[in-house]
N, CA, C and O atoms as a GROMACS GRO file, in nm:
protein
  540
    1UNK      N    1   2.354  -2.417  -5.065
    1UNK     CA    2   2.270  -2.495  -5.004
    1UNK      C    3   2.221  -2.428  -4.868
    1UNK      O    4   2.265  -2.351  -4.783
    2UNK      N    5   2.136  -2.480  -4.888
    2UNK     CA    6   2.043  -2.377  -4.724
    2UNK      C    7   2.000  -2.473  -4.670
    2UNK      O    8   1.923  -2.543  -4.736
    3UNK      N    9   2.031  -2.514  -4.535
    3UNK     CA   10   1.999  -2.574  -4.441
    3UNK      C   11   1.809  -2.582  -4.412
    3UNK      O   12   1.744  -2.483  -4.378
    4UNK      N   13   1.769  -2.672  -4.427
    4UNK     CA   14   1.664  -2.642  -4.333
    4UNK      C   15   1.602  -2.707  -4.196
    4UNK      O   16   1.648  -2.815  -4.159
    5UNK      N   17   1.486  -2.637  -4.111
    5UNK     CA   18   1.470  -2.686  -3.994
    5UNK      C   19   1.404  -2.836  -4.043
    5UNK      O   20   1.395  -2.886  -4.155
    6UNK      N   21   1.367  -2.881  -3.917
    6UNK     CA   22   1.358  -3.049  -3.873
    6UNK      C   23   1.195  -2.939  -3.837
    6UNK      O   24   1.184  -2.823  -3.796
    7UNK      N   25   1.088  -3.049  -3.877
    7UNK     CA   26   0.974  -2.978  -3.879
    7UNK      C   27   0.953  -3.010  -3.705
    7UNK      O   28   1.033  -3.084  -3.648
    8UNK      N   29   0.867  -2.960  -3.649
    8UNK     CA   30   0.841  -2.887  -3.524
    8UNK      C   31   0.730  -2.999  -3.498
    8UNK      O   32   0.639  -3.017  -3.578
    9UNK      N   33   0.747  -3.075  -3.375
    9UNK     CA   34   0.679  -3.192  -3.340
    9UNK      C   35   0.526  -3.104  -3.258
    9UNK      O   36   0.537  -3.020  -3.170
   10UNK      N   37   0.428  -3.141  -3.302
   10UNK     CA   38   0.313  -3.064  -3.173
   10UNK      C   39   0.323  -3.072  -3.130
   10UNK      O   40   0.393  -3.172  -3.139
   11UNK      N   41   0.312  -3.034  -2.962
   11UNK     CA   42   0.296  -3.012  -2.868
   11UNK      C   43   0.177  -3.125  -2.777
   11UNK      O   44   0.061  -3.093  -2.749
   12UNK      N   45   0.241  -3.252  -2.745
   12UNK     CA   46   0.152  -3.336  -2.698
   12UNK      C   47   0.076  -3.284  -2.503
   12UNK      O   48   0.144  -3.201  -2.442
   13UNK      N   49  -0.029  -3.330  -2.447
   13UNK     CA   50  -0.089  -3.205  -2.356
   13UNK      C   51  -0.014  -3.330  -2.284
   13UNK      O   52  -0.019  -3.453  -2.296
   14UNK      N   53   0.061  -3.236  -2.200
   14UNK     CA   54   0.071  -3.263  -2.113
   14UNK      C   55   0.008  -3.242  -1.956
   14UNK      O   56  -0.062  -3.148  -1.918
   15UNK      N   57   0.044  -3.330  -1.897
   15UNK     CA   58  -0.049  -3.295  -1.689
   15UNK      C   59   0.039  -3.199  -1.569
   15UNK      O   60   0.000  -3.145  -1.466
   16UNK      N   61   0.161  -3.206  -1.628
   16UNK     CA   62   0.275  -3.184  -1.560
   16UNK      C   63   0.297  -2.980  -1.581
   16UNK      O   64   0.328  -2.941  -1.693
   17UNK      N   65   0.279  -2.884  -1.477
   17UNK     CA   66   0.321  -2.815  -1.577
   17UNK      C   67   0.472  -2.686  -1.523
   17UNK      O   68   0.541  -2.670  -1.422
   18UNK      N   69   0.463  -2.635  -1.631
   18UNK     CA   70   0.656  -2.656  -1.647
   18UNK      C   71   0.686  -2.548  -1.542
   18UNK      O   72   0.610  -2.561  -1.447
   19UNK      N   73   0.776  -2.440  -1.528
   19UNK     CA   74   0.867  -2.398  -1.445
   19UNK      C   75   0.865  -2.264  -1.378
   19UNK      O   76   0.904  -2.211  -1.273
   20UNK      N   77   0.773  -2.224  -1.536
   20UNK     CA   78   0.738  -2.059  -1.537
   20UNK      C   79   0.618  -2.026  -1.495
   20UNK      O   80   0.586  -1.912  -1.462
   21UNK      N   81   0.520  -2.156  -1.495
   21UNK     CA   82   0.399  -2.147  -1.366
   21UNK      C   83   0.388  -2.185  -1.270
   21UNK      O   84   0.276  -2.168  -1.222
   22UNK      N   85   0.475  -2.247  -1.196
   22UNK     CA   86   0.518  -2.294  -1.053
   22UNK      C   87   0.555  -2.171  -1.028
   22UNK      O   88   0.496  -2.141  -0.924
   23UNK      N   89   0.639  -2.054  -1.074
   23UNK     CA   90   0.699  -2.002  -1.022
   23UNK      C   91   0.566  -1.876  -0.978
   23UNK      O   92   0.530  -1.819  -0.876
   24UNK      N   93   0.525  -1.879  -1.124
   24UNK     CA   94   0.359  -1.791  -1.149
   24UNK      C   95   0.291  -1.785  -1.026
   24UNK      O   96   0.275  -1.675  -0.972
   25UNK      N   97   0.222  -1.953  -0.940
   25UNK     CA   98   0.177  -1.983  -0.934
   25UNK      C   99   0.231  -1.918  -0.707
   25UNK      O  100   0.166  -1.871  -0.614
   26UNK      N  101   0.396  -1.965  -0.729
   26UNK     CA  102   0.463  -1.874  -0.601
   26UNK      C  103   0.458  -1.763  -0.546
   26UNK      O  104   0.485  -1.730  -0.430
   27UNK      N  105   0.396  -1.665  -0.690
   27UNK     CA  106   0.400  -1.595  -0.701
   27UNK      C  107   0.265  -1.487  -0.620
   27UNK      O  108   0.238  -1.383  -0.560
   28UNK      N  109   0.212  -1.627  -0.684
   28UNK     CA  110   0.031  -1.605  -0.639
   28UNK      C  111   0.044  -1.626  -0.489
   28UNK      O  112   0.012  -1.529  -0.421
   29UNK      N  113   0.076  -1.712  -0.439
   29UNK     CA  114   0.064  -1.719  -0.272
   29UNK      C  115   0.167  -1.573  -0.180
   29UNK      O  116   0.156  -1.552  -0.059
   30UNK      N  117   0.241  -1.508  -0.256
   30UNK     CA  118   0.269  -1.414  -0.201
   30UNK      C  119   0.170  -1.265  -0.183
   30UNK      O  120   0.166  -1.177  -0.098
   31UNK      N  121   0.084  -1.295  -0.332
   31UNK     CA  122  -0.067  -1.259  -0.326
   31UNK      C  123  -0.150  -1.249  -0.245
   31UNK      O  124  -0.207  -1.152  -0.194
   32UNK      N  125  -0.158  -1.340  -0.236
   32UNK     CA  126  -0.264  -1.393  -0.118
   32UNK      C  127  -0.228  -1.362  -0.007
   32UNK      O  128  -0.314  -1.298   0.053
   33UNK      N  129  -0.081  -1.387   0.082
   33UNK     CA  130  -0.044  -1.346   0.188
   33UNK      C  131  -0.089  -1.163   0.183
   33UNK      O  132  -0.146  -1.122   0.285
   34UNK      N  133  -0.067  -1.070   0.080
   34UNK     CA  134  -0.073  -0.982   0.045
   34UNK      C  135  -0.279  -0.946   0.120
   34UNK      O  136  -0.321  -0.877   0.212
   35UNK      N  137  -0.325  -1.008   0.052
   35UNK     CA  138  -0.499  -1.010   0.108
   35UNK      C  139  -0.548  -1.050   0.185
   35UNK      O  140  -0.661  -1.018   0.220
   36UNK      N  141  -0.462  -1.149   0.248
   36UNK     CA  142  -0.464  -1.190   0.419
   36UNK      C  143  -0.417  -1.099   0.508
   36UNK      O  144  -0.459  -1.123   0.621
   37UNK      N  145  -0.342  -0.997   0.500
   37UNK     CA  146  -0.274  -0.957   0.548
   37UNK      C  147  -0.359  -0.801   0.547
   37UNK      O  148  -0.368  -0.744   0.656
   38UNK      N  149  -0.392  -0.765   0.479
   38UNK     CA  150  -0.495  -0.638   0.423
   38UNK      C  151  -0.592  -0.681   0.481
   38UNK      O  152  -0.640  -0.595   0.555
   39UNK      N  153  -0.673  -0.828   0.484
   39UNK     CA  154  -0.806  -0.844   0.566
   39UNK      C  155  -0.777  -0.839   0.760
   39UNK      O  156  -0.839  -0.797   0.858
   40UNK      N  157  -0.658  -0.904   0.737
   40UNK     CA  158  -0.659  -0.878   0.875
   40UNK      C  159  -0.635  -0.727   0.983
   40UNK      O  160  -0.690  -0.682   1.084
   41UNK      N  161  -0.536  -0.691   0.905
   41UNK     CA  162  -0.505  -0.525   0.968
   41UNK      C  163  -0.480  -0.481   0.885
   41UNK      O  164  -0.438  -0.554   0.795
   42UNK      N  165  -0.491  -0.288   0.853
   42UNK     CA  166  -0.624  -0.290   0.995
   42UNK      C  167  -0.750  -0.299   0.932
   42UNK      O  168  -0.747  -0.254   0.818
   43UNK      N  169  -0.870  -0.347   0.972
   43UNK     CA  170  -0.980  -0.356   0.928
   43UNK      C  171  -1.038  -0.240   0.988
   43UNK      O  172  -1.053  -0.170   1.088
   44UNK      N  173  -1.082  -0.284   0.747
   44UNK     CA  174  -1.161  -0.116   0.717
   44UNK      C  175  -1.283  -0.142   0.675
   44UNK      O  176  -1.338  -0.055   0.607
   45UNK      N  177  -1.336  -0.231   0.696
   45UNK     CA  178  -1.509  -0.253   0.641
   45UNK      C  179  -1.524  -0.315   0.478
   45UNK      O  180  -1.517  -0.436   0.456
   46UNK      N  181  -1.542  -0.234   0.390
   46UNK     CA  182  -1.563  -0.276   0.282
   46UNK      C  183  -1.466  -0.343   0.178
   46UNK      O  184  -1.491  -0.424   0.089
   47UNK      N  185  -1.309  -0.265   0.228
   47UNK     CA  186  -1.202  -0.347   0.209
   47UNK      C  187  -1.175  -0.418   0.238
   47UNK      O  188  -1.060  -0.453   0.209
   48UNK      N  189  -1.263  -0.503   0.323
   48UNK     CA  190  -1.228  -0.642   0.442
   48UNK      C  191  -1.251  -0.745   0.313
   48UNK      O  192  -1.186  -0.840   0.268
   49UNK      N  193  -1.436  -0.644   0.259
   49UNK     CA  194  -1.482  -0.814   0.174
   49UNK      C  195  -1.381  -0.746   0.040
   49UNK      O  196  -1.265  -0.758   0.079
   50UNK      N  197  -1.381  -0.710  -0.034
   50UNK     CA  198  -1.304  -0.676  -0.156
   50UNK      C  199  -1.158  -0.778  -0.133
   50UNK      O  200  -1.111  -0.826  -0.236
   51UNK      N  201  -1.101  -0.804  -0.023
   51UNK     CA  202  -0.972  -0.847   0.017
   51UNK      C  203  -1.021  -0.996   0.011
   51UNK      O  204  -0.957  -1.065  -0.068
   52UNK      N  205  -1.126  -1.063   0.081
   52UNK     CA  206  -1.147  -1.148   0.116
   52UNK      C  207  -1.238  -1.211  -0.007
   52UNK      O  208  -1.288  -1.320   0.018
   53UNK      N  209  -1.253  -1.179  -0.081
   53UNK     CA  210  -1.354  -1.201  -0.253
   53UNK      C  211  -1.196  -1.253  -0.339
   53UNK      O  212  -1.163  -1.370  -0.362
   54UNK      N  213  -1.114  -1.119  -0.376
   54UNK     CA  214  -1.009  -1.141  -0.436
   54UNK      C  215  -0.864  -1.300  -0.356
   54UNK      O  216  -0.796  -1.399  -0.381
   55UNK      N  217  -0.912  -1.194  -0.251
   55UNK     CA  218  -0.815  -1.380  -0.216
   55UNK      C  219  -0.841  -1.484  -0.222
   55UNK      O  220  -0.743  -1.559  -0.229
   56UNK      N  221  -1.036  -1.580  -0.223
   56UNK     CA  222  -1.046  -1.649  -0.229
   56UNK      C  223  -1.052  -1.686  -0.450
   56UNK      O  224  -1.015  -1.791  -0.503
   57UNK      N  225  -1.106  -1.568  -0.521
   57UNK     CA  226  -1.063  -1.550  -0.652
   57UNK      C  227  -0.927  -1.677  -0.652
   57UNK      O  228  -0.929  -1.800  -0.664
   58UNK      N  229  -0.826  -1.584  -0.633
   58UNK     CA  230  -0.733  -1.583  -0.670
   58UNK      C  231  -0.682  -1.753  -0.619
   58UNK      O  232  -0.671  -1.834  -0.711
   59UNK      N  233  -0.659  -1.792  -0.504
   59UNK     CA  234  -0.671  -1.924  -0.454
   59UNK      C  235  -0.686  -2.014  -0.572
   59UNK      O  236  -0.606  -2.072  -0.645
   60UNK      N  237  -0.833  -2.003  -0.564
   60UNK     CA  238  -0.950  -2.089  -0.749
   60UNK      C  239  -0.841  -2.096  -0.794
   60UNK      O  240  -0.746  -2.170  -0.768
   61UNK      N  241  -0.855  -2.015  -0.864
   61UNK     CA  242  -0.793  -1.971  -0.983
   61UNK      C  243  -0.694  -2.016  -1.041
   61UNK      O  244  -0.698  -2.058  -1.157
   62UNK      N  245  -0.529  -2.013  -0.926
   62UNK     CA  246  -0.454  -2.109  -0.883
   62UNK      C  247  -0.468  -2.254  -0.885
   62UNK      O  248  -0.421  -2.346  -0.952
   63UNK      N  249  -0.526  -2.246  -0.816
   63UNK     CA  250  -0.580  -2.417  -0.783
   63UNK      C  251  -0.617  -2.430  -0.922
   63UNK      O  252  -0.506  -2.438  -0.975
   64UNK      N  253  -0.676  -2.434  -0.984
   64UNK     CA  254  -0.708  -2.506  -1.134
   64UNK      C  255  -0.603  -2.437  -1.244
   64UNK      O  256  -0.669  -2.436  -1.348
   65UNK      N  257  -0.483  -2.384  -1.272
   65UNK     CA  258  -0.439  -2.374  -1.375
   65UNK      C  259  -0.286  -2.508  -1.303
   65UNK      O  260  -0.183  -2.538  -1.364
   66UNK      N  261  -0.329  -2.556  -1.168
   66UNK     CA  262  -0.243  -2.685  -1.157
   66UNK      C  263  -0.293  -2.776  -1.190
   66UNK      O  264  -0.236  -2.878  -1.228
   67UNK      N  265  -0.405  -2.759  -1.182
   67UNK     CA  266  -0.513  -2.920  -1.209
   67UNK      C  267  -0.478  -3.024  -1.324
   67UNK      O  268  -0.360  -2.991  -1.330
   68UNK      N  269  -0.486  -3.107  -1.403
   68UNK     CA  270  -0.413  -3.222  -1.476
   68UNK      C  271  -0.500  -3.134  -1.553
   68UNK      O  272  -0.603  -3.085  -1.507
   69UNK      N  273  -0.436  -3.104  -1.731
   69UNK     CA  274  -0.454  -2.985  -1.852
   69UNK      C  275  -0.505  -2.864  -1.800
   69UNK      O  276  -0.591  -2.841  -1.715
   70UNK      N  277  -0.417  -2.778  -1.886
   70UNK     CA  278  -0.435  -2.583  -1.813
   70UNK      C  279  -0.611  -2.552  -1.856
   70UNK      O  280  -0.692  -2.592  -1.940
   71UNK      N  281  -0.609  -2.460  -1.745
   71UNK     CA  282  -0.744  -2.383  -1.812
   71UNK      C  283  -0.712  -2.313  -1.864
   71UNK      O  284  -0.664  -2.227  -1.791
   72UNK      N  285  -0.705  -2.282  -1.990
   72UNK     CA  286  -0.703  -2.118  -2.066
   72UNK      C  287  -0.814  -2.007  -1.993
   72UNK      O  288  -0.786  -1.889  -1.973
   73UNK      N  289  -0.937  -2.066  -1.959
   73UNK     CA  290  -1.022  -1.961  -1.878
   73UNK      C  291  -0.949  -1.898  -1.816
   73UNK      O  292  -0.914  -1.781  -1.835
   74UNK      N  293  -0.906  -2.011  -1.685
   74UNK     CA  294  -0.842  -1.962  -1.509
   74UNK      C  295  -0.759  -1.825  -1.558
   74UNK      O  296  -0.768  -1.707  -1.522
   75UNK      N  297  -0.649  -1.914  -1.686
   75UNK     CA  298  -0.576  -1.784  -1.676
   75UNK      C  299  -0.595  -1.705  -1.710
   75UNK      O  300  -0.522  -1.609  -1.687
   76UNK      N  301  -0.695  -1.698  -1.781
   76UNK     CA  302  -0.734  -1.453  -1.842
   76UNK      C  303  -0.830  -1.462  -1.746
   76UNK      O  304  -0.855  -1.342  -1.733
   77UNK      N  305  -0.932  -1.544  -1.634
   77UNK     CA  306  -0.951  -1.437  -1.538
   77UNK      C  307  -0.871  -1.409  -1.480
   77UNK      O  308  -0.862  -1.288  -1.458
   78UNK      N  309  -0.784  -1.484  -1.433
   78UNK     CA  310  -0.667  -1.398  -1.290
   78UNK      C  311  -0.642  -1.306  -1.334
   78UNK      O  312  -0.656  -1.192  -1.289
   79UNK      N  313  -0.567  -1.370  -1.502
   79UNK     CA  314  -0.516  -1.194  -1.576
   79UNK      C  315  -0.596  -1.080  -1.546
   79UNK      O  316  -0.535  -0.977  -1.519
   80UNK      N  317  -0.721  -1.078  -1.543
   80UNK     CA  318  -0.824  -0.987  -1.578
   80UNK      C  319  -0.846  -0.932  -1.441
   80UNK      O  320  -0.857  -0.811  -1.420
   81UNK      N  321  -0.852  -1.047  -1.324
   81UNK     CA  322  -0.871  -0.994  -1.165
   81UNK      C  323  -0.719  -0.919  -1.196
   81UNK      O  324  -0.751  -0.816  -1.256
   82UNK      N  325  -0.577  -0.921  -1.184
   82UNK     CA  326  -0.522  -0.851  -1.170
   82UNK      C  327  -0.481  -0.717  -1.259
   82UNK      O  328  -0.364  -0.680  -1.250
   83UNK      N  329  -0.522  -0.683  -1.298
   83UNK     CA  330  -0.581  -0.603  -1.409
   83UNK      C  331  -0.662  -0.515  -1.351
   83UNK      O  332  -0.659  -0.400  -1.394
   84UNK      N  333  -0.725  -0.538  -1.275
   84UNK     CA  334  -0.832  -0.471  -1.186
   84UNK      C  335  -0.773  -0.440  -1.049
   84UNK      O  336  -0.782  -0.329  -0.995
   85UNK      N  337  -0.720  -0.531  -1.003
   85UNK     CA  338  -0.613  -0.484  -0.880
   85UNK      C  339  -0.502  -0.408  -0.874
   85UNK      O  340  -0.448  -0.356  -0.777
   86UNK      N  341  -0.469  -0.407  -0.999
   86UNK     CA  342  -0.309  -0.374  -1.034
   86UNK      C  343  -0.440  -0.160  -1.039
   86UNK      O  344  -0.402  -0.056  -0.985
   87UNK      N  345  -0.512  -0.169  -1.081
   87UNK     CA  346  -0.544  -0.023  -1.144
   87UNK      C  347  -0.608   0.022  -1.014
   87UNK      O  348  -0.620   0.143  -0.998
   88UNK      N  349  -0.654  -0.070  -0.912
   88UNK     CA  350  -0.652  -0.030  -0.724
   88UNK      C  351  -0.576   0.002  -0.706
   88UNK      O  352  -0.600   0.122  -0.688
   89UNK      N  353  -0.409  -0.021  -0.682
   89UNK     CA  354  -0.343  -0.050  -0.663
   89UNK      C  355  -0.253   0.122  -0.686
   89UNK      O  356  -0.214   0.190  -0.590
   90UNK      N  357  -0.235   0.167  -0.846
   90UNK     CA  358  -0.246   0.292  -0.825
   90UNK      C  359  -0.358   0.390  -0.747
   90UNK      O  360  -0.315   0.503  -0.723
   91UNK      N  361  -0.459   0.369  -0.716
   91UNK     CA  362  -0.578   0.494  -0.671
   91UNK      C  363  -0.509   0.437  -0.477
   91UNK      O  364  -0.493   0.513  -0.382
   92UNK      N  365  -0.485   0.296  -0.481
   92UNK     CA  366  -0.405   0.347  -0.312
   92UNK      C  367  -0.305   0.397  -0.321
   92UNK      O  368  -0.270   0.467  -0.226
   93UNK      N  369  -0.232   0.385  -0.414
   93UNK     CA  370  -0.070   0.460  -0.368
   93UNK      C  371  -0.135   0.635  -0.398
   93UNK      O  372  -0.092   0.736  -0.342
   94UNK      N  373  -0.222   0.631  -0.477
   94UNK     CA  374  -0.262   0.792  -0.492
   94UNK      C  375  -0.355   0.933  -0.361
   94UNK      O  376  -0.367   1.056  -0.356
   95UNK      N  377  -0.402   0.806  -0.272
   95UNK     CA  378  -0.496   0.915  -0.249
   95UNK      C  379  -0.419   0.847  -0.058
   95UNK      O  380  -0.466   0.909   0.038
   96UNK      N  381  -0.324   0.743  -0.027
   96UNK     CA  382  -0.287   0.797   0.071
   96UNK      C  383  -0.112   0.762   0.063
   96UNK      O  384  -0.026   0.714  -0.010
   97UNK      N  385  -0.129   0.812   0.165
   97UNK     CA  386   0.021   0.844   0.171
   97UNK      C  387   0.132   0.819   0.304
   97UNK      O  388   0.223   0.891   0.346
   98UNK      N  389   0.082   0.682   0.350
   98UNK     CA  390   0.198   0.652   0.496
   98UNK      C  391   0.223   0.536   0.363
   98UNK      O  392   0.173   0.473   0.270
   99UNK      N  393   0.360   0.571   0.452
   99UNK     CA  394   0.537   0.435   0.357
   99UNK      C  395   0.461   0.284   0.355
   99UNK      O  396   0.413   0.223   0.259
  100UNK      N  397   0.470   0.245   0.502
  100UNK     CA  398   0.424   0.145   0.440
  100UNK      C  399   0.355   0.074   0.374
  100UNK      O  400   0.382  -0.031   0.316
  101UNK      N  401   0.258   0.133   0.380
  101UNK     CA  402   0.105   0.056   0.246
  101UNK      C  403   0.141   0.095   0.103
  101UNK      O  404   0.107   0.029   0.005
  102UNK      N  405   0.224   0.225   0.098
  102UNK     CA  406   0.269   0.242  -0.073
  102UNK      C  407   0.414   0.205  -0.033
  102UNK      O  408   0.488   0.304  -0.041
  103UNK      N  409   0.486   0.074   0.015
  103UNK     CA  410   0.559  -0.018   0.006
  103UNK      C  411   0.558  -0.103  -0.069
  103UNK      O  412   0.627  -0.151  -0.159
  104UNK      N  413   0.416  -0.124   0.010
  104UNK     CA  414   0.383  -0.307   0.059
  104UNK      C  415   0.302  -0.284  -0.142
  104UNK      O  416   0.305  -0.379  -0.220
  105UNK      N  417   0.224  -0.100  -0.197
  105UNK     CA  418   0.148  -0.150  -0.262
  105UNK      C  419   0.314  -0.157  -0.433
  105UNK      O  420   0.308  -0.223  -0.537
  106UNK      N  421   0.407  -0.083  -0.396
  106UNK     CA  422   0.453  -0.126  -0.509
  106UNK      C  423   0.545  -0.272  -0.494
  106UNK      O  424   0.603  -0.310  -0.596
  107UNK      N  425   0.556  -0.346  -0.376
  107UNK     CA  426   0.554  -0.445  -0.426
  107UNK      C  427   0.463  -0.572  -0.429
  107UNK      O  428   0.499  -0.690  -0.419
  108UNK      N  429   0.329  -0.517  -0.448
  108UNK     CA  430   0.229  -0.559  -0.461
  108UNK      C  431   0.247  -0.501  -0.661
  108UNK      O  432   0.146  -0.565  -0.690
  109UNK      N  433   0.256  -0.488  -0.690
  109UNK     CA  434   0.247  -0.421  -0.820
  109UNK      C  435   0.395  -0.493  -0.876
  109UNK      O  436   0.404  -0.577  -0.966
  110UNK      N  437   0.476  -0.451  -0.818
  110UNK     CA  438   0.628  -0.568  -0.865
  110UNK      C  439   0.541  -0.740  -0.944
  110UNK      O  440   0.531  -0.780  -1.060
  111UNK      N  441   0.491  -0.800  -0.800
  111UNK     CA  442   0.462  -0.909  -0.797
  111UNK      C  443   0.432  -0.980  -0.927
  111UNK      O  444   0.484  -1.063  -1.002
  112UNK      N  445   0.250  -0.860  -0.912
  112UNK     CA  446   0.108  -0.856  -1.007
  112UNK      C  447   0.206  -0.838  -1.220
  112UNK      O  448   0.152  -0.903  -1.310
  113UNK      N  449   0.272  -0.793  -1.238
  113UNK     CA  450   0.368  -0.795  -1.360
  113UNK      C  451   0.396  -0.923  -1.380
  113UNK      O  452   0.378  -0.988  -1.483
  114UNK      N  453   0.459  -0.974  -1.236
  114UNK     CA  454   0.571  -1.122  -1.289
  114UNK      C  455   0.498  -1.206  -1.288
  114UNK      O  456   0.497  -1.297  -1.371
  115UNK      N  457   0.403  -1.193  -1.169
  115UNK     CA  458   0.288  -1.299  -1.284
  115UNK      C  459   0.216  -1.320  -1.424
  115UNK      O  460   0.183  -1.423  -1.483
  116UNK      N  461   0.202  -1.187  -1.456
  116UNK     CA  462   0.147  -1.164  -1.569
  116UNK      C  463   0.278  -1.209  -1.666
  116UNK      O  464   0.249  -1.305  -1.737
  117UNK      N  465   0.372  -1.174  -1.676
  117UNK     CA  466   0.447  -1.207  -1.758
  117UNK      C  467   0.498  -1.384  -1.739
  117UNK      O  468   0.543  -1.461  -1.824
  118UNK      N  469   0.475  -1.401  -1.625
  118UNK     CA  470   0.547  -1.584  -1.636
  118UNK      C  471   0.390  -1.598  -1.707
  118UNK      O  472   0.390  -1.598  -1.830
  119UNK      N  473   0.312  -1.605  -1.666
  119UNK     CA  474   0.203  -1.726  -1.769
  119UNK      C  475   0.121  -1.652  -1.879
  119UNK      O  476   0.008  -1.689  -1.911
  120UNK      N  477   0.196  -1.527  -1.943
  120UNK     CA  478   0.125  -1.565  -2.119
  120UNK      C  479   0.334  -1.534  -2.142
  120UNK      O  480   0.379  -1.562  -2.253
  121UNK      N  481   0.416  -1.490  -2.052
  121UNK     CA  482   0.540  -1.464  -2.190
  121UNK      C  483   0.612  -1.542  -2.242
  121UNK      O  484   0.639  -1.524  -2.360
  122UNK      N  485   0.687  -1.695  -2.148
  122UNK     CA  486   0.776  -1.704  -2.229
  122UNK      C  487   0.697  -1.903  -2.314
  122UNK      O  488   0.600  -1.974  -2.288
  123UNK      N  489   0.785  -1.908  -2.388
  123UNK     CA  490   0.708  -2.003  -2.434
  123UNK      C  491   0.720  -2.080  -2.323
  123UNK      O  492   0.676  -1.999  -2.241
  124UNK      N  493   0.749  -2.190  -2.252
  124UNK     CA  494   0.637  -2.287  -2.223
  124UNK      C  495   0.529  -2.257  -2.159
  124UNK      O  496   0.429  -2.328  -2.166
  125UNK      N  497   0.533  -2.148  -2.089
  125UNK     CA  498   0.348  -2.118  -2.008
  125UNK      C  499   0.302  -2.117  -2.171
  125UNK      O  500   0.227  -2.207  -2.209
  126UNK      N  501   0.330  -2.050  -2.233
  126UNK     CA  502   0.237  -2.071  -2.377
  126UNK      C  503   0.162  -2.230  -2.479
  126UNK      O  504   0.058  -2.264  -2.537
  127UNK      N  505   0.329  -2.290  -2.440
  127UNK     CA  506   0.297  -2.365  -2.490
  127UNK      C  507   0.170  -2.510  -2.390
  127UNK      O  508   0.072  -2.578  -2.420
  128UNK      N  509   0.238  -2.492  -2.294
  128UNK     CA  510   0.117  -2.513  -2.207
  128UNK      C  511  -0.021  -2.531  -2.152
  128UNK      O  512  -0.082  -2.616  -2.089
  129UNK      N  513  -0.041  -2.412  -2.203
  129UNK     CA  514  -0.149  -2.328  -2.178
  129UNK      C  515  -0.206  -2.352  -2.364
  129UNK      O  516  -0.326  -2.348  -2.394
  130UNK      N  517  -0.106  -2.374  -2.454
  130UNK     CA  518  -0.207  -2.442  -2.544
  130UNK      C  519  -0.230  -2.607  -2.608
  130UNK      O  520  -0.267  -2.665  -2.710
  131UNK      N  521  -0.177  -2.633  -2.468
  131UNK     CA  522  -0.204  -2.759  -2.524
  131UNK      C  523  -0.383  -2.786  -2.504
  131UNK      O  524  -0.462  -2.700  -2.464
  132UNK      N  525  -0.404  -2.877  -2.530
  132UNK     CA  526  -0.546  -2.988  -2.505
  132UNK      C  527  -0.553  -3.019  -2.346
  132UNK      O  528  -0.452  -3.043  -2.280
  133UNK      N  529  -0.680  -3.018  -2.295
  133UNK     CA  530  -0.706  -3.119  -2.159
  133UNK      C  531  -0.671  -3.310  -2.217
  133UNK      O  532  -0.670  -3.339  -2.337
  134UNK      N  533  -0.661  -3.354  -2.170
  134UNK     CA  534  -0.587  -3.458  -2.186
  134UNK      C  535  -0.802  -3.566  -2.165
  134UNK      O  536  -0.856  -3.549  -2.056
  135UNK      N  537  -0.837  -3.604  -2.211
  135UNK     CA  538  -0.957  -3.659  -2.229
  135UNK      C  539  -1.084  -3.679  -2.337
  135UNK      O  540  -1.183  -3.745  -2.305
   0.00000   0.00000   0.00000
């Protein structure tokens, strides 16, 4: 006799983000702090514009993830921005030999990968972003 699994109930739309998304948002705050630090010290001209724009984009997209009804496109854009920045981190690591900067780059890579994993891998995150927006 073979036991059958009960049918899985369809995920109902939820307005509350799971812990995995909240942890990802906390890690995004760490990335934002890195952009503020890079923007304030040391001033470097064009890279300051990058850090200002990227920081604002991270903050805006992170806020959209917390609004009622998940924004799948915001998660995708956030992931794309982090992919571009991840490539940039490898460039900075290769061209700059300052120990503090390289340490910050390695920390940034670890935090970025953590955010991506938390937003895409756990089933709670996938279900949250698969749910339809209420209304």
